[in-house]
Structures are given as C-alpha cells and as structure tokens.
DNA sequence: ATGGTCGACTCTCGA
C-alpha cells in the first residue's frame, strides 16, 4: 500500500495535475491539504473516475483537507479531539478545516491516517503563533494517548506541518534568523520534536537526508529553480507503522512546470 | 528544462 500527502494549494486549480499524478504514481491513499473549497465546489467526479473514495472537510476558500483512498475509507473524523479554534480580537473562535482522519486499508494492513494542515503562525509575535503551538500540543497529546492505549497502533500523521525542524530544512537558516521568520523558531521546533519524543518517526528523512532536500518552494523569487526550498511536509509514523515502511520519497518533479502546487507530494510505500 | 507569484474572490488577503 502506497500512501501520500500533498498540499495542492487549491484542488480545483490542481484537478488535472492531481488526476494525472494519481494515474502516474499509483498511490492507494492521498492525504490532501488546502483544498480551498467547500463541498459544493469539490471535484468529486475526479475521484469517482479514478475509483477512489474520498472524504472532504472544507467550508470556505480557506484551508480544507481531504483523504482519497482506493483501499477503503472508514471511520472518518473531522477535527481531532480538543482541537483549538482560532479566536481573534474578541470575535467568536472559529474551528478551522485543518484536520481529517480515516482508516484506510483492511485487516492487519489498516492504517489510521490524518491529513493535517498545521496553522502557519504568520509571525513570531502574531496571535496565530500561540494558536499554532497550542494546536500542535493538543494533537500530540491525542496521538500520544492513542499510542499509549495501543502500542501496536498503525497511525500516520501526515500533512503540511509548517515547521522546518532542522537548520538544513531551509535553504538559508541565517536569513530566517536575521529576518525573524517563522517555521524555524525554538518553540515551533519543540512542538514538532514532541511528536518524536512521543514515538512518532519521520519516515522520509532517514532515506533522504539533507541538506537541500525540500518539499516546498515559494512561488516568488525563483525559489524553485534556485533550489531554495523548505522541508515542511512530513509523514510521521507510529513505531508499528514505521516498521512496515519499505520506501519513502519526495516527488520533486511534480513541483516543475506551469500549474504546479508550491508543495511537492511526499510518498511512503508500506510494501505489498 | 525548472524560470521572475498564485489562488480565491473582492477591490485584498493568505501563503
């Protein structure tokens, strides 16, 4: 079973790309982030044509997450337990469409999989930053509790984490430091590492160590042709799931050409 | 062979 995660930056704008990518790569399960649509605008027919079941969680032009699977899609859950809502300036907090889960595969091969779009944070002093950190903290607590309840759990936390955990995960760490940019700060990295301390493993990095290995390149300033990217999309696997990984890679080629998302897909092969 | 934002949607914001 091959699983993948991909921030598509609008599913409608990327529909042709997603369809041809699914045909080409033969993945069984795709976790999607930034669908940027509500259900009524979702390209359901794309997945029907391809014989994938799909579950979507999106209610505006912002965020939006989905899971498509051709190996079963059960027990869909929208938002994780205790997921913080974002409230600003005294307005009512809004629960954003940033997390959806499903059980994919069957029998001993079944995987509980989350498609996650972690809040960006926007700025080190922005009110979105404590929201991001709290969001991650609660998710980690939930995932750790799930794992404690069943140490053999096959759990995949996949998506756009909006964190570069190591200095080599950005093209110029000094630039990020000098400009006080997000994604590399100590609190963000601590929030990410807490998942690793809880037993979850990045299953791509061991197979594709850096530097210079990225999953995202900004559209501006020729970042892609200049190889100036960030590694911010991850598949974190529980120990039992990590044990069954046979291969993992970043499909950098998908970032090429006109009409690409600014993120590349990340693919994990769990074997036959 | 990859090229100087892009996407949703309003007159701008989020990434």
XYZ file of C-alpha atoms (C1' of nucleotides) in Angstrom:
287
model
C 0.000 0.000 0.000
C 1.345 3.378 -1.023
C 0.221 6.457 0.896
C 0.998 10.075 0.102
C 0.437 13.581 1.401
C 0.241 16.701 -0.732
C -0.656 20.316 -0.122
C -2.230 21.048 -3.502
C -2.903 24.793 -2.971
C -6.448 24.635 -4.374
C -7.839 21.317 -5.547
C -9.908 22.913 -8.289
C -6.902 24.724 -9.749
C -4.897 21.490 -9.477
C -7.540 18.974 -10.587
C -5.785 17.956 -13.818
C -2.437 17.741 -12.072
C -3.852 15.613 -9.258
C -5.587 13.249 -11.657
C -2.539 12.669 -13.827
C -0.358 12.333 -10.737
C -2.618 9.623 -9.308
C -2.537 7.798 -12.641
C 1.214 8.077 -12.880
C 2.187 7.217 -9.310
C -0.340 4.536 -8.455
C -0.746 5.645 -4.837
C -3.558 3.993 -2.906
C -4.198 6.753 -0.407
C -3.721 10.507 -0.811
C -3.984 12.954 2.069
C -4.720 16.391 0.635
C -4.288 19.808 2.227
C -5.528 23.222 1.119
C -8.430 22.075 -0.996
C -9.554 25.728 -0.713
C -13.187 24.886 -1.378
C -16.449 23.864 0.169
C -18.205 20.568 -0.534
C -20.364 22.042 -3.287
C -17.253 23.013 -5.267
C -15.282 19.850 -4.548
C -14.274 17.848 -7.654
C -15.975 14.627 -6.550
C -16.114 13.279 -10.117
C -12.321 13.298 -10.392
C -12.072 10.705 -7.625
C -15.072 8.736 -8.874
C -13.426 8.417 -12.283
C -10.275 7.133 -10.623
C -12.161 4.724 -8.337
C -11.106 6.433 -5.135
C -13.437 7.036 -2.234
C -12.920 10.496 -0.814
C -13.806 12.355 2.365
C -13.544 16.138 2.492
C -13.638 18.715 5.249
C -13.836 22.284 3.969
C -16.358 25.066 4.270
C -14.767 28.131 2.669
C -11.958 29.235 0.374
C -9.513 28.788 3.277
C -7.753 25.605 4.366
C -9.698 22.414 3.588
C -8.386 18.850 3.984
C -9.335 15.563 2.370
C -8.410 11.890 2.157
C -8.820 9.840 -1.015
C -8.442 6.065 -0.891
C -8.948 3.099 -3.184
C -8.293 0.589 -0.380
C -11.200 1.509 1.861
C -12.132 4.644 3.770
C -13.808 4.136 7.136
C -14.485 5.940 10.403
C -13.967 9.446 9.050
C -13.309 12.043 11.756
C -13.311 15.793 11.172
C -11.167 17.823 13.623
C -9.257 15.998 16.355
C -10.464 15.795 19.911
C -9.896 19.101 21.691
C -8.653 20.840 18.529
C -8.295 24.527 19.358
C -10.385 27.059 17.484
C -8.916 30.386 16.427
C -10.399 33.483 18.017
C -9.217 36.975 17.222
C -9.879 40.307 18.820
C -12.884 39.190 20.836
C -14.592 37.509 17.882
C -16.094 34.094 18.392
C -13.453 31.418 17.917
C -13.709 29.565 14.625
C -12.948 25.879 14.236
C -10.927 25.722 11.038
C -10.941 22.880 8.465
C -7.420 21.653 9.165
C -7.703 18.010 10.190
C -9.484 14.950 8.852
C -8.843 11.282 9.633
C -9.878 7.963 8.184
C -8.982 4.321 8.497
C -7.590 3.088 5.189
C -6.616 -0.419 4.150
C -8.057 -3.551 5.673
C -7.227 -6.151 8.298
C -3.666 -6.155 9.590
C -2.701 -3.594 6.944
C -5.191 -0.978 8.110
C -3.768 2.460 8.896
C -5.339 5.272 10.853
C -4.349 8.313 8.825
C -4.662 12.040 9.467
C -4.484 14.712 6.795
C -3.241 17.786 8.664
C -2.826 21.409 7.706
C -1.000 22.924 10.658
C -1.658 26.657 11.193
C 1.017 28.790 9.558
C 1.708 31.022 12.550
C 2.140 34.079 10.309
C 4.690 35.808 12.557
C 6.639 35.150 15.742
C 4.614 37.832 17.550
C 1.340 37.202 15.740
C -1.640 35.809 17.641
C -1.660 32.944 15.144
C 1.606 31.681 16.671
C 0.259 30.642 20.101
C -2.686 29.150 18.222
C -0.285 27.082 16.115
C 1.655 25.897 19.162
C -1.446 25.000 21.145
C -2.943 23.242 18.123
C 0.160 21.061 17.851
C 0.303 20.440 21.589
C -3.258 19.121 21.731
C -2.724 16.985 18.623
C 0.397 15.488 20.167
C -1.419 14.741 23.415
C -4.162 12.949 21.495
C -1.755 10.985 19.322
C 0.348 10.010 22.330
C -2.765 8.855 24.194
C -3.857 6.773 21.199
C -0.432 5.168 21.073
C -0.384 4.515 24.818
C -3.743 2.786 24.552
C -2.451 0.544 21.761
C 1.331 0.378 21.271
C 0.813 -1.603 18.039
C -1.328 1.116 16.532
C -0.577 1.881 12.882
C -1.027 5.640 12.919
C 0.161 8.128 10.281
C 0.216 11.867 10.971
C 0.647 13.352 7.522
C 0.452 16.791 6.034
C 1.801 20.309 5.891
C 3.356 20.897 9.300
C 4.555 24.422 8.549
C 7.718 23.717 10.549
C 11.284 23.143 9.369
C 12.622 21.003 12.238
C 16.322 21.324 11.403
C 18.534 24.125 10.142
C 19.222 22.179 6.948
C 15.485 22.139 6.227
C 15.617 25.694 4.878
C 17.967 26.958 2.194
C 19.435 29.743 4.334
C 18.934 29.476 8.082
C 20.776 32.734 8.683
C 18.252 34.595 6.532
C 15.404 33.137 8.587
C 17.149 34.127 11.815
C 18.047 37.620 10.636
C 14.523 38.316 9.429
C 12.845 36.680 12.409
C 10.818 34.365 10.198
C 8.506 31.604 11.343
C 8.858 27.834 10.840
C 12.342 27.623 12.406
C 11.805 29.123 15.872
C 12.618 27.156 19.018
C 9.002 26.870 20.189
C 7.841 25.604 16.786
C 10.637 23.068 16.656
C 9.914 21.962 20.217
C 6.277 21.421 19.258
C 7.400 19.212 16.367
C 10.002 17.303 18.345
C 7.387 16.500 20.973
C 5.845 14.128 18.443
C 9.185 12.387 18.008
C 9.582 12.164 21.767
C 6.136 10.547 21.843
C 7.418 7.841 19.471
C 6.442 9.124 16.039
C 9.076 8.996 13.310
C 9.697 10.990 10.165
C 9.993 8.072 7.746
C 11.355 10.121 4.839
C 14.428 11.827 6.297
C 16.380 8.613 7.012
C 16.009 7.688 3.334
C 16.573 11.204 2.011
C 18.807 13.162 4.359
C 19.561 16.793 3.692
C 20.770 19.342 3.169
C 18.974 20.532 0.088
C 16.018 18.149 0.387
C 12.774 20.104 0.424
C 9.027 19.705 -0.019
C 8.052 23.349 -0.587
C 9.371 26.191 -2.711
C 7.793 29.646 -2.651
C 6.333 30.783 -5.957
C 8.197 34.078 -5.697
C 11.823 34.980 -6.304
C 12.688 31.953 -8.434
C 12.867 29.812 -5.324
C 12.402 26.525 -7.183
C 14.912 26.963 -10.000
C 17.366 28.343 -7.429
C 16.768 25.268 -5.243
C 15.736 27.463 -2.323
C 13.074 25.449 -0.540
C 11.875 24.201 2.825
C 11.182 20.741 4.213
C 7.861 21.255 5.955
C 5.651 18.363 4.774
C 6.003 15.165 6.748
C 4.685 11.690 7.295
C 5.141 10.906 10.983
C 4.534 7.218 11.651
C 3.884 5.333 14.870
C 6.535 2.686 15.663
C 4.472 -0.224 14.325
C 3.756 1.636 11.098
C 7.323 2.854 10.668
C 8.474 -0.780 10.866
C 6.469 -1.641 7.756
C 7.803 1.196 5.579
C 9.740 -0.176 2.610
C 10.427 3.109 0.820
C 9.680 6.824 1.007
C 10.423 9.809 -1.182
C 9.545 13.360 -2.149
C 8.218 13.763 -5.689
C 10.167 16.899 -6.519
C 9.408 16.580 -10.233
C 5.756 17.408 -9.514
C 6.842 20.924 -8.497
C 8.083 21.551 -12.053
C 6.312 23.313 -14.848
C 3.330 25.551 -15.244
C 0.416 24.954 -12.911
C 2.358 23.218 -10.123
C 1.453 23.493 -6.464
C 4.115 25.183 -4.364
C 4.382 21.886 -2.416
C 5.617 18.539 -3.721
C 3.891 15.267 -2.767
C 5.515 13.036 -0.159
C 5.044 9.310 -0.781
C 5.501 6.383 1.611
C 5.445 2.757 0.463
C 4.234 0.295 3.074
C 5.044 -2.735 0.966
C 2.799 -5.376 -0.601
C 14.338 22.248 -18.932
C 12.664 24.322 -13.814
C 12.285 30.490 -14.871
C 10.818 36.317 -12.356
C 3.838 34.526 -7.555
C -0.568 32.214 -7.147
C -5.372 31.417 -5.891
C -9.921 32.671 -4.198
C -12.566 36.344 -4.696
C -13.130 41.368 -3.793
C -11.397 45.969 -4.978
C -7.122 42.259 -0.828
C -5.612 38.639 1.888
C -3.244 34.461 2.916
C 0.688 31.660 1.919
